[in-house]
Coordinates of C-alpha atoms and ligand atoms in Angstrom, one line a residue:
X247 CA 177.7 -18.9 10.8
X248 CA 179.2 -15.5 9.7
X249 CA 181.5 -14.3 12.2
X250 CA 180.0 -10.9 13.9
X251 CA 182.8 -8.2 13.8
X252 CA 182.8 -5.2 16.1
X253 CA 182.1 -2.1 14.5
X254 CA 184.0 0.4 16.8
X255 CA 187.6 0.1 18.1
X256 CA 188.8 0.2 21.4
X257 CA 189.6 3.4 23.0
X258 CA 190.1 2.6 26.5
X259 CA 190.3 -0.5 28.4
X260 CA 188.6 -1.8 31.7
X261 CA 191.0 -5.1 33.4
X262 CA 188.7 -7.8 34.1
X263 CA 190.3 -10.2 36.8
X264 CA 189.8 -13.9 36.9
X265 CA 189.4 -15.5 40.4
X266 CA 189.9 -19.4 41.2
X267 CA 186.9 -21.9 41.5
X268 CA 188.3 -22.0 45.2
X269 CA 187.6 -18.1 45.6
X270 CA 184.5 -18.3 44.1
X271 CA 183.1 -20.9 45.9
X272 CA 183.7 -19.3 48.9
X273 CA 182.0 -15.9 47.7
X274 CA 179.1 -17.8 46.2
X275 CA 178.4 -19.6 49.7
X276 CA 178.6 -15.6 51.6
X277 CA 176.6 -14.5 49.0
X278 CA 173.8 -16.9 50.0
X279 CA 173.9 -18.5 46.4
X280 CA 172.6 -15.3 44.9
X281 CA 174.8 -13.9 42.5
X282 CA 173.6 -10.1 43.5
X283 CA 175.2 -10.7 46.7
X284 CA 178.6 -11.1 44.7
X285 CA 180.9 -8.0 44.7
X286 CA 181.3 -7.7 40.5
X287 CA 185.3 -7.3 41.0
X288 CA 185.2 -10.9 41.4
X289 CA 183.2 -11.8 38.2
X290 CA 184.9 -12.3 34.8
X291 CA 181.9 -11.6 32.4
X292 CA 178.9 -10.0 34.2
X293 CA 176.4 -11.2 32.0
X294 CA 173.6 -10.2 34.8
X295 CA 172.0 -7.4 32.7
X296 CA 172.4 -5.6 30.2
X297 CA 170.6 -2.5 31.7
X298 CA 172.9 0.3 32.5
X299 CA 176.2 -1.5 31.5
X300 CA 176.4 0.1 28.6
X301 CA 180.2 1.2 26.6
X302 CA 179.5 4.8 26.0
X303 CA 181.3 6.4 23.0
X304 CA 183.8 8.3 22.5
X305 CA 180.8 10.9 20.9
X306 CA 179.0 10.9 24.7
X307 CA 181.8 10.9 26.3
X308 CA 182.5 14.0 25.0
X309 CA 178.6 15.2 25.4
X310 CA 179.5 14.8 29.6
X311 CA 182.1 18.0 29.3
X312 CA 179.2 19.9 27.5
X313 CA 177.0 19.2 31.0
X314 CA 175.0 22.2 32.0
X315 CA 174.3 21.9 35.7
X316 CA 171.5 24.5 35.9
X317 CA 169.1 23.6 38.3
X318 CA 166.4 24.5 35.6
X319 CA 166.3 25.3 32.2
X320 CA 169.7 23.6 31.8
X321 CA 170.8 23.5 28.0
X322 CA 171.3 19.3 27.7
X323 CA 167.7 19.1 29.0
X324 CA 166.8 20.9 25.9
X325 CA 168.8 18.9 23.9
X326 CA 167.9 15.7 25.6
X327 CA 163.9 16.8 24.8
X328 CA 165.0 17.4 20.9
X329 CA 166.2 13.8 20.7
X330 CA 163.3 12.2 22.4
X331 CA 161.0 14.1 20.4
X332 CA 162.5 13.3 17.1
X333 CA 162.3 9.8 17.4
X334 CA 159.1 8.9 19.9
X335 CA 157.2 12.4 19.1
X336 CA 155.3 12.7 22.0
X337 CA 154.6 16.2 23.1
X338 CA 155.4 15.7 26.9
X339 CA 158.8 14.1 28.0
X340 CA 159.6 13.9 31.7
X341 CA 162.8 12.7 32.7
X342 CA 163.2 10.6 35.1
X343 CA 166.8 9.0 36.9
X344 CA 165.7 5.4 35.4
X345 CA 163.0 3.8 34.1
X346 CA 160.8 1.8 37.2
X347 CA 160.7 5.8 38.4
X348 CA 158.8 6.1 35.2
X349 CA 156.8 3.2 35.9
X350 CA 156.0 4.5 39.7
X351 CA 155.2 8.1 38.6
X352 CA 153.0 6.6 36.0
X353 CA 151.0 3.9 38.2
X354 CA 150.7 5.9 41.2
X355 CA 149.1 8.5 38.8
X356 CA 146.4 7.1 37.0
X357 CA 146.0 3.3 39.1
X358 CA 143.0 2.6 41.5
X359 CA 142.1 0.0 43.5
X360 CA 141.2 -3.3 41.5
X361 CA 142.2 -1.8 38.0
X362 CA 143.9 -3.5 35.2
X363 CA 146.7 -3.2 33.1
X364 CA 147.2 -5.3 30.4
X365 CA 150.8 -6.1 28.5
X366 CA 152.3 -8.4 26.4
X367 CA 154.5 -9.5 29.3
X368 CA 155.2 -7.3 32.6
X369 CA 158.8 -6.8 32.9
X370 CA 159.2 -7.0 36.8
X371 CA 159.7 -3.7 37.9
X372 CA 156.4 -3.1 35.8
X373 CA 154.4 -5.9 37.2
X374 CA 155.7 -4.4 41.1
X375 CA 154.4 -0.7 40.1
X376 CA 151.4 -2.1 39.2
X377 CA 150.9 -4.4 42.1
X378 CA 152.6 -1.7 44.9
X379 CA 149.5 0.4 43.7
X380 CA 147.1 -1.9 43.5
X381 CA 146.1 -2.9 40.3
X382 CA 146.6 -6.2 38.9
X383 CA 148.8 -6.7 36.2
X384 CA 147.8 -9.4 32.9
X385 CA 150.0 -10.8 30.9
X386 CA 148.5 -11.3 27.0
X387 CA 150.8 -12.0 24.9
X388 CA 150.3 -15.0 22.2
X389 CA 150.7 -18.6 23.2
X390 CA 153.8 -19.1 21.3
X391 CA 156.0 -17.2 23.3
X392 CA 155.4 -19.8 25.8
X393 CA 156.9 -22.6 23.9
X394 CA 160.5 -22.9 24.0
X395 CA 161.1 -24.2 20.8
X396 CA 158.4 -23.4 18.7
X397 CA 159.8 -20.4 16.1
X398 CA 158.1 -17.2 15.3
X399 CA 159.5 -14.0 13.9
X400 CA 157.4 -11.9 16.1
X401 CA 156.9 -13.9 19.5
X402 CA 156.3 -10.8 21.5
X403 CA 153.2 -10.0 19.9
X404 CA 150.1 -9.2 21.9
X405 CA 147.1 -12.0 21.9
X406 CA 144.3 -9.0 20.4
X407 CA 141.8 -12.1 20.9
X408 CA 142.9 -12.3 24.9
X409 CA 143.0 -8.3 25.4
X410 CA 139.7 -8.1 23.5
X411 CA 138.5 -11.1 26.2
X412 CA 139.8 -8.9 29.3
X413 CA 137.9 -5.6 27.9
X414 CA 134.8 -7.5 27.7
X415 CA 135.1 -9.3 31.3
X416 CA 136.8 -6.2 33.3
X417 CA 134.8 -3.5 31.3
X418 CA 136.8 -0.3 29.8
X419 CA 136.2 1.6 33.3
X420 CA 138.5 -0.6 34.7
X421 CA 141.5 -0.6 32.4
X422 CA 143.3 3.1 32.6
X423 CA 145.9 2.1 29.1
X424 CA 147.4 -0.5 27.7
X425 CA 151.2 -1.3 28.0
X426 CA 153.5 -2.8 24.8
X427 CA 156.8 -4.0 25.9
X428 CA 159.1 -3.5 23.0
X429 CA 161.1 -5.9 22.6
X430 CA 159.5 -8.5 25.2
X431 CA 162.2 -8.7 27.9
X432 CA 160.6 -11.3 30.2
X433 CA 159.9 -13.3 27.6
X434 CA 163.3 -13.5 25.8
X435 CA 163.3 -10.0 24.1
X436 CA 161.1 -10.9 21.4
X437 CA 160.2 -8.5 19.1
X438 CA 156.0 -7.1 18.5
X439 CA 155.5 -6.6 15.2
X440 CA 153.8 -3.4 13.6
X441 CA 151.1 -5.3 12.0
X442 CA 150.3 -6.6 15.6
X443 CA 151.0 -3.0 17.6
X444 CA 149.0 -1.2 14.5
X445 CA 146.3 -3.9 15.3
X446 CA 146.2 -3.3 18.9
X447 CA 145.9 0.5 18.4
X448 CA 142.6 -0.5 16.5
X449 CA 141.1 -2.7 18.7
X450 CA 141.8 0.1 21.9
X451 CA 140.4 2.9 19.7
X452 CA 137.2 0.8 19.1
X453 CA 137.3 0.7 23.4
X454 CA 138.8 3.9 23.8
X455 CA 141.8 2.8 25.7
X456 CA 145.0 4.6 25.4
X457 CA 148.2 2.6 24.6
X458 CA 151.6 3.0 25.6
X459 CA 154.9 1.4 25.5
X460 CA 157.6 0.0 27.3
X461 CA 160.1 1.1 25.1
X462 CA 163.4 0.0 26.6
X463 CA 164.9 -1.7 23.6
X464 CA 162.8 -0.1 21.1
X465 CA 165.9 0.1 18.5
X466 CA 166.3 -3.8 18.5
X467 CA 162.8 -4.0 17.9
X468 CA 163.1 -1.9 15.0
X469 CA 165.9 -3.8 13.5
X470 CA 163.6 -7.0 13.8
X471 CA 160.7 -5.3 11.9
X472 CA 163.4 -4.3 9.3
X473 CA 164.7 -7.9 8.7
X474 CA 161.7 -9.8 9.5
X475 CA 158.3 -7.9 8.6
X476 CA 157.6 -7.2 4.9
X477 CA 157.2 -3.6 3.7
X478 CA 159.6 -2.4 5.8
X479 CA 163.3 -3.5 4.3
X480 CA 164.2 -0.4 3.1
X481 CA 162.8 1.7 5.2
X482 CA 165.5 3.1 8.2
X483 CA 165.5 2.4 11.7
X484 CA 163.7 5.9 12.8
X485 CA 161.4 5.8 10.4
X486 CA 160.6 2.4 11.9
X487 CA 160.1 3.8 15.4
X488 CA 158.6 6.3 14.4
X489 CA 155.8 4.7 13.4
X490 CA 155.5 2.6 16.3
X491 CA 155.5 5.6 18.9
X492 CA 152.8 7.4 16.2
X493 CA 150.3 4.4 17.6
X494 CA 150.5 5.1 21.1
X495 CA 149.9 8.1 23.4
X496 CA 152.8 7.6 25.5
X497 CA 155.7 5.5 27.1
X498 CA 158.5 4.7 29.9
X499 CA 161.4 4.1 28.6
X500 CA 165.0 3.1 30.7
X501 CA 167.8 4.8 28.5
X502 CA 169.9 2.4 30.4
X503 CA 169.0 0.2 27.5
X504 CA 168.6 1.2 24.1
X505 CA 169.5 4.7 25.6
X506 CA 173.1 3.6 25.6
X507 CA 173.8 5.0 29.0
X508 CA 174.6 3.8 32.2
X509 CA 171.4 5.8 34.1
X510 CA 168.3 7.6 33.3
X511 CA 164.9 7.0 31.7
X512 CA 162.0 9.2 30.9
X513 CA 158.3 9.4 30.1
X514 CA 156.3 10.6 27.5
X515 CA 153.0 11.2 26.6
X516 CA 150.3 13.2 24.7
X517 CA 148.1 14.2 27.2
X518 CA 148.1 17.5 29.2
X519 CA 146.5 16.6 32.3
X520 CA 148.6 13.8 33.3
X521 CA 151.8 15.0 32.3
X522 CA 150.5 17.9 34.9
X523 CA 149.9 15.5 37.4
X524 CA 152.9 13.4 36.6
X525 CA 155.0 16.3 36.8
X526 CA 153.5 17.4 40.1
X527 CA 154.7 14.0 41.7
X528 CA 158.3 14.2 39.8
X529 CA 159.2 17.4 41.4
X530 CA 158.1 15.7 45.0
X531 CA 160.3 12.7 44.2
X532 CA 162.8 12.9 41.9
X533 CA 163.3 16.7 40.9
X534 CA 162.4 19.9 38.7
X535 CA 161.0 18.8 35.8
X536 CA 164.0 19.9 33.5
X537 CA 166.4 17.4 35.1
X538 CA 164.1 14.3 36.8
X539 CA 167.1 13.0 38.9
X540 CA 169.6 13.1 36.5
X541 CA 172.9 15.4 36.0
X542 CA 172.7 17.7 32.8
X543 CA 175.6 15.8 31.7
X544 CA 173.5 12.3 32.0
X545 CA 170.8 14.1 29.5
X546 CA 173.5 14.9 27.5
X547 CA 174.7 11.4 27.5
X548 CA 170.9 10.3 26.6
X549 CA 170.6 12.8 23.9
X550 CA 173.6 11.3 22.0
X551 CA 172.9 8.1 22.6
X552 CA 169.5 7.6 21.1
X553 CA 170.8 8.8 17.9
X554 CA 173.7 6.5 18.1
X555 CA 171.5 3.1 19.2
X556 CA 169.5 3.6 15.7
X557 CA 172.4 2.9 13.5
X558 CA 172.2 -0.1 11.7
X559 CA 176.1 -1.2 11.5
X560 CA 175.7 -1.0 15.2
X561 CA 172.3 -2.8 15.6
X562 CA 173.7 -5.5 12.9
X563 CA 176.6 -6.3 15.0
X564 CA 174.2 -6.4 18.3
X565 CA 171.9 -8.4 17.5
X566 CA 174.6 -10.7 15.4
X567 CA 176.5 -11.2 18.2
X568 CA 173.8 -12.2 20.9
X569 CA 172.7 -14.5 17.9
X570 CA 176.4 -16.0 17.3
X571 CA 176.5 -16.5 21.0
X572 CA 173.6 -18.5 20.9
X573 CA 174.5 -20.5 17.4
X574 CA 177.5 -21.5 19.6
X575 CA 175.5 -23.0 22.4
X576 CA 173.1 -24.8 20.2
X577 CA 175.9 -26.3 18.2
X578 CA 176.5 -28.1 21.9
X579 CA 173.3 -28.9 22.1
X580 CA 172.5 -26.6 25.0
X581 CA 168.9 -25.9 25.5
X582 CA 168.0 -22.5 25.0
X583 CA 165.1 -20.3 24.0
X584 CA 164.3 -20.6 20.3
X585 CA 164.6 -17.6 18.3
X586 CA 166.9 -16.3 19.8
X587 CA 165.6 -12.3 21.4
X588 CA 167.8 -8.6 20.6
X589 CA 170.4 -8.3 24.4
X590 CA 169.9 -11.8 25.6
X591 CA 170.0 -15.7 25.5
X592 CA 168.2 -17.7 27.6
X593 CA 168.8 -21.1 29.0
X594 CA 166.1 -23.4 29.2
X595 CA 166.9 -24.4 32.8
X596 CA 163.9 -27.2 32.5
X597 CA 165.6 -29.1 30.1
X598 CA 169.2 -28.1 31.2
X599 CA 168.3 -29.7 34.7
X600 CA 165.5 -32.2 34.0
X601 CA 166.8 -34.0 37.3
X602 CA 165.6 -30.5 39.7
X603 CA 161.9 -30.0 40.1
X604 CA 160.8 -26.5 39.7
X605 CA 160.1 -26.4 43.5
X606 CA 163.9 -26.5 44.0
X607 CA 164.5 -23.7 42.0
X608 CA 166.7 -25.2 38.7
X609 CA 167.4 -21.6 37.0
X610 CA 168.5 -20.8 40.3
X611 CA 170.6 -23.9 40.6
X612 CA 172.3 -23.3 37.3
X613 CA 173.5 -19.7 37.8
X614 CA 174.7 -20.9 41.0
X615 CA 177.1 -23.2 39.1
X616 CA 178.0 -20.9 36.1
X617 CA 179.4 -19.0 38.7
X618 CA 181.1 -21.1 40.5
X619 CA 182.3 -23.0 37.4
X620 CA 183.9 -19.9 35.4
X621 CA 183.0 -17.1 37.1
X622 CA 180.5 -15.9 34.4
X623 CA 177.2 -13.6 35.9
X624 CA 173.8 -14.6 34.7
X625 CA 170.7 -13.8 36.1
X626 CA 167.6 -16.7 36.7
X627 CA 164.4 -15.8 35.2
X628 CA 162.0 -18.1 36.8
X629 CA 160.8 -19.1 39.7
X630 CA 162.9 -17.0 42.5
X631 CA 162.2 -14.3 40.1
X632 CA 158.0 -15.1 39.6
X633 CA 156.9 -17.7 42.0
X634 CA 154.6 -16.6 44.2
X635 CA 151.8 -17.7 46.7
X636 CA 148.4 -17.3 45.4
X637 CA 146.9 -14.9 47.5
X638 CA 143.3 -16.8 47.4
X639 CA 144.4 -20.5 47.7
X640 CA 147.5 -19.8 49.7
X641 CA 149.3 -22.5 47.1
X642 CA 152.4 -22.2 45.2
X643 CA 152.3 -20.9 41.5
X644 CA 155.4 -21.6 39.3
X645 CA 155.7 -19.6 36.3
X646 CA 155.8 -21.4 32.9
X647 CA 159.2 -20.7 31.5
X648 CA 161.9 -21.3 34.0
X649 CA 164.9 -19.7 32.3
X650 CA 168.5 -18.1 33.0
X651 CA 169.3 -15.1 31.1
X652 CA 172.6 -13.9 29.5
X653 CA 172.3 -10.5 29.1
X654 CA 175.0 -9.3 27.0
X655 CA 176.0 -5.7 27.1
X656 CA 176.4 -3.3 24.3
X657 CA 179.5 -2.7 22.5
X658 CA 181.5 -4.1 25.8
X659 CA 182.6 -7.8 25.3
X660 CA 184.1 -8.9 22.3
X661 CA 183.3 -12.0 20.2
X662 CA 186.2 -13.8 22.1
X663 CA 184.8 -13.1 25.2
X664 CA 181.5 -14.7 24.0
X665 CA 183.3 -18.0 23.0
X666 CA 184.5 -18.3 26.6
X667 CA 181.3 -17.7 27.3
X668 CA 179.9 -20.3 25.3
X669 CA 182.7 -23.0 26.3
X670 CA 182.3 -22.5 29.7
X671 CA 178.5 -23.4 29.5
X672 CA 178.6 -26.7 27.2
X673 CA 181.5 -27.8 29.7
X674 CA 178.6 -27.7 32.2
X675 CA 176.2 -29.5 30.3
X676 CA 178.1 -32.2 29.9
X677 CA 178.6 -32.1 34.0
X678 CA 174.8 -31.3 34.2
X679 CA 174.0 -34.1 37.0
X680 CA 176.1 -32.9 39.2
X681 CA 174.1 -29.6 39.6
X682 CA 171.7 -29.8 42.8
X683 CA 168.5 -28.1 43.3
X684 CA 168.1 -25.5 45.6
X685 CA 165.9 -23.9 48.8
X686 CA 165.1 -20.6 50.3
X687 CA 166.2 -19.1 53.5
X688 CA 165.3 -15.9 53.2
X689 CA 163.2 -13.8 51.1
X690 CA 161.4 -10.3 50.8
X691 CA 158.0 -9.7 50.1
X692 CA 158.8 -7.8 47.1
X693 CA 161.1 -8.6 43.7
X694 CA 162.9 -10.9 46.6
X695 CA 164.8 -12.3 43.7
X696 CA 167.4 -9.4 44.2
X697 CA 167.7 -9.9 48.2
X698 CA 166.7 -13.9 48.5
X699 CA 169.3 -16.0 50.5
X700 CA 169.2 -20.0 49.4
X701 CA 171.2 -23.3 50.3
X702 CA 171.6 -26.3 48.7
X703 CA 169.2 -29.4 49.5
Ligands
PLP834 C1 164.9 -2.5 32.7 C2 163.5 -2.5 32.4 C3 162.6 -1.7 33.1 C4 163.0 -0.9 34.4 O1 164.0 0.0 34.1 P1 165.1 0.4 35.2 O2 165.9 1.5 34.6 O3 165.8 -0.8 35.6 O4 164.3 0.9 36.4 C5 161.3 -1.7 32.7 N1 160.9 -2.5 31.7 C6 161.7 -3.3 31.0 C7 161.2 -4.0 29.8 C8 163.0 -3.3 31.3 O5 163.9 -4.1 30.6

């Protein structure tokens, strides 16, 4: 495989400290085996998201200096507004300090009792907004994208024969939008294709059902579209998402992605009378409507760095180098999921584990030990994260994919980083049996992944 090399140099440099198993076996056990209970001064490559971990450039780094700190009307707002605009086009954009603010101000908007919002796949946060405000959230995307292994250049796509289903059984009354999440985080950062958004946006027309997006890593998506969807090689990666945004009436988006920034997040949309509303409920909760929570130097940051994430020398090298991470880790025959998605690689914990029933938590159990192995932060995306009690039967329900996710951040580790990364993990498959499954001893009623306290069994 064709060696990814960075396209930046190094300006300033952060020491990373490496700890002894000893030392992290004793933090991992205080932490309750949940590696958000870890302080990160004792991890060597935080792989545990790649939200808000962001290398900012030199560019945005000078943008912060230029920070207007007007309580309204500051300049970077303006700014910030001009370089949402130019790329998503929508004619309101709220700001907001990250993106499950979006989400909240959103859902607590438009949500009743017993409505429904349909997506591809709800990203947590999304699927808690949805839920704290009672409305249930359906996941519709394709079959494929739960199969592991099979490959499909667009396995975030939305099932249109599923969403059409749900419109006939729930009725139009009861299903307020639509949500796309670009690319599909919770199921590998997959990309939707435009055939498959372009088709949605005619099936919800026919209903009369606005769409919106989740548009996090919309600039990976794009660069998918441009390598893998025909008609669209030579176009460039704004005119890409430009298209996609021109299908939809609105969308959340956390800059702490694709916004190259390490907080913020906004929300935009065509329609007057919600943005009214929505901006009504930002001013109660996060602030006036020219800042949403954020420093005018963070919009600054923002502005800069959504212009930045659409150039392809940097996309190339992103998605290249969460690709060569996981070329490395197949070439070891390490389970993972197949293709690989734009800011992660996810283990198949299933198959990495086969000996750990999904009762006893295996994603769980494997992060655990990549921890305590080599001191490497991932984050399980399975059943601590999804498994829940069915609120009808009372019985357990496992989600399908049980996975651990390497999220790599952007333009932060360099490829020699990722081949400790990768060494470190086959070393552990070859150990695999002596990995033990895991039980709870404490969890929350909400997202209790982040809080959850475990043992072994
Ligand atoms: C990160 C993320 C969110 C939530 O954004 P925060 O800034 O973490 O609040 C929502 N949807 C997706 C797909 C995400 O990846």
């Amino acid at each position: 495989m064709f060696f990814p090399s960075e396209p930046f140099r190094i300006k300033v440099v952060e020491p990373i400290r490496r700890t002894t198993r000893e030392e992290r076996e004793k933090l991992i056990k205080e932490a309750g085996l949940n590696v958000f209970n870890v302080p990160a001064e004792a991890i060597y490559v935080d792989l545990l998201t790649d939200s808000g971990t962001s290398a900012m450039s030199d560019n945005q780094w000078a943008g912060l200096m230029l920070g207007d700190e007007s309580y309204a009307g500051s300049k970077n707002y303006y700014h910030f507004e001009e370089s949402v605009r130019d790329i998503f086009g929508f004619t309101h954009i709220i700001p907001t300090h990250q993106g499950r603010v979006a989400e909240n101000l959103l859902f607590s908007t438009i949500l009743e009792k017993g409505m429904i919002v349909p997506n591809n796949i709800h990203f947590d946060t999304t699927r808690a907004n949805v839920e704290y405000n009672k409305g249930l959230a359906l996941d519709l995307v394709i079959d494929e994208a739960y199969d592991p292994h099979i490959f499909h250049p667009f396995k975030g796509n939305m099932d249109l024969h599923k969403l059409e289903q749900t419109i006939q059984q729930h009725g139009v009354h009861r299903i307020p939008l639509v949500f796309i999440t670009i690319t599909n985080n919770s199921g590998g950062g997959q990309p939707v294709s435009l055939q498959n958004i372009r088709e949605t946006r005619q099936l919800l027309d026919r209903h009369g059902i606005p769409l919106f997006f989740d548009a996090c890593r919309f600039a990976e998506n794009c660069y998918f579209i441009k390598e893998r969807e025909e008609g669209y090689r030579d176009k460039s990666i704004k005119e890409i998402a430009r298209e996609i945004f021109s299908y939809g009436d609105g969308c959340t988006m956390s800059a702490k992605k694709d916004g190259l920034v390490n907080i913020g997040g906004f929300i935009g949309m065509n329609n007057d009378e919600l943005a009214d509303k929505i901006t009504t409920r930002l001013i109660l909760i996060e602030g006036f409507p020219t800042y949403g929570g954020l420093a005018g130097r963070d919009l600054e940051a923002i502005a800069r760095g959504l212009q930045e994430v659409l150039n392809e020398d940097y996309l190339h090298f992103r998605i290249s180098q969460v690709r060569h991470l996981g070329q490395m880790l197949e070439d070891e025959g390490v389970p993972i999921l197949k293709p690989v998605g734009g800011h992660a690689i996810y283990l198949n914990a299933k198959e990495f584990l086969p000996h750990i029933s999904q009762r006893q938590f295996p994603g769980q159990a494997l992060t655990v030990a990549l921890y305590r192995e080599a001191g490497i932060r991932a984050v399980e995306i399975g059943g601590l994260m999804f498994g829940h009690k069915d609120p009808h039967t009372g019985e357990d329900v496992w989600p399908e994919l049980e996975m651990v996710r390497l999220a790599i951040p952007r333009r932060v580790y360099t490829t020699q980083h990722m081949v400790y990364v990768a060494e470190s993990i086959a070393k552990l498959y070859k150990e695999r049996e002596k990995i033990r499954g895991l039980r709870l001893v404490y969890q929350a009623p909400v997202l209790r992944h982040f809080t959850a306290r475990l043992e072994e069994v």
